[in-house]
Amino acid sequence: MGTQHTHEPDGQPGVTGRRALLGAAVLGTGGAVLGLSGTARAAGARQDGRGVKGLPVPTIIGHRGASGYRPEHTLGAYQLALDMGADIVEAGDLVPTRDGHLVCRHEPEIGGTTDVADHPEFADRRTTKVLDGVPTTGWFTEDFTLAELKTLRATERIPANRPHNTLYDGRWEIPTFEEVLRWQDEQTRKRGKQVWIYPELKHPTYFRKLGLGLEERVAKLLRAHRRDRWNSPVILQSFEPTSIQRLNKLVDNPLVVLLSGAGTRPWDFVETGDPRTVADLVKPAGLREIASYAQGIGPTLDLIIPRDGAGNLTEPTGLVADAHKVGLILHPYTLRNENPFLPADFRRGTGADAYGDVFGAYRAYFATGIDGIFTDQPDTGLLARADFVNG
Ligand code: G3P
Ligand code: CA
């Protein structure tokens, strides 16, 4: 179902239909609140013509679940995000096992998010690899079978910032993507309301070189669960544009290209010799090209409002307007409540686990016209959206 296809199987629109889910270009900056007078209306699915049909705008995305409160990428974190009311849950960041299963971990290296170091039987798996050009030491999912990974338990990745989350260390195992899809079904049935997920494919070029291509595996599972359609409640994301292009040929789901800092190059570009940086991709020509195979971008927040040398927010760039002009929605990442992750002018107090003025930060970012935001604390994001919509 690539961009050249006009055939629309099963009576469902292909790219044309997928495109019709998105209307970001029509209203431009600030459009998110036009015609809205309250949270109830905001939660009423695309009444302003923007975003992904079925999701409120600005969309509150539970980043790695409600990872501000539970160890990330666990069913406990995903469940809490839903219970808090997140519109969609990033479940998960997907990496493969040695035997080809997809599991939910932020990175293939799992030393910091599991108790693997406490398993003497896996001590000899600790190694150093070059991951997207970066020497990385630890334990890697691709060196474990699924059965082996299932003997591990998840732990809090940043205990200095989230000491309370360590209460849950050891409680949950590493979920598979298949388990997530079943959980999505169960929760949808239980709640009588469609549950949405927003998985990310991690390091696709790295894994393809290891013979563990991600896109076909994701597509196969989505197909098996009948969730590969233009109107399926699954948005797919990746930092590698060629991975999104590959997905565009395999499935009809809405697709989002993640964008890191302006000076960086997507790793697939490095491998293929494409000289462009993110700074090139956010220019009008770069955005037009992305819009030929994706429906949105997921820029780092600094591409929406850069910080100055002291870490304070400056003035918004033109990225929201430029992306909307070519029909792309924007779901920037990641807003977190704790001081160290906030722009300097929104920090309060001194503790590494202290919350800053995150509502002020939400106001600044929402005012740019973004269509949604990844956050580790979806409950805070939902309150901020209600404030924003209610004026
Ligand atoms: O997927 C949005 C955001 O999660 C990208 O950053 O590194 O947290 O996966 P990361
Ligand atoms: Ca992610």
Coordinates of C-alpha atoms and ligand atoms in Angstrom, one line a residue, residues 63-64 90 93 106-107 198 200 202 237 239 258 298 331 333-334 336 374, ligand 1:
H63 CA 5.5 7.8 26.7
R64 CA 6.7 4.2 27.4
E90 CA 3.6 4.2 23.3
D93 CA 9.7 0.7 21.7
H106 CA 13.6 1.4 24.9
E107 CA 16.9 0.0 23.7
Y198 CA 1.9 4.0 19.2
E200 CA 8.3 2.7 17.7
K202 CA 14.1 0.9 17.2
Q237 CA 7.0 5.6 14.4
F239 CA 13.8 7.7 13.7
L258 CA 10.8 11.0 14.5
G298 CA 7.7 13.5 15.9
H331 CA 3.7 14.9 17.9
Y333 CA 8.7 14.4 22.5
T334 CA 9.1 14.3 25.5
R336 CA 8.5 15.2 31.8
F374 CA 4.7 12.5 24.3
Ligands
G3P1 O1 8.9 8.0 20.3 C1 8.9 9.3 20.8 C2 10.1 9.3 21.6 O2 9.9 8.2 22.4 C3 11.4 9.2 20.9 O3 12.3 9.1 21.8 O4 14.2 7.9 22.7 O5 12.1 8.1 24.0 O6 12.2 6.6 22.1 P1 12.7 7.9 22.7

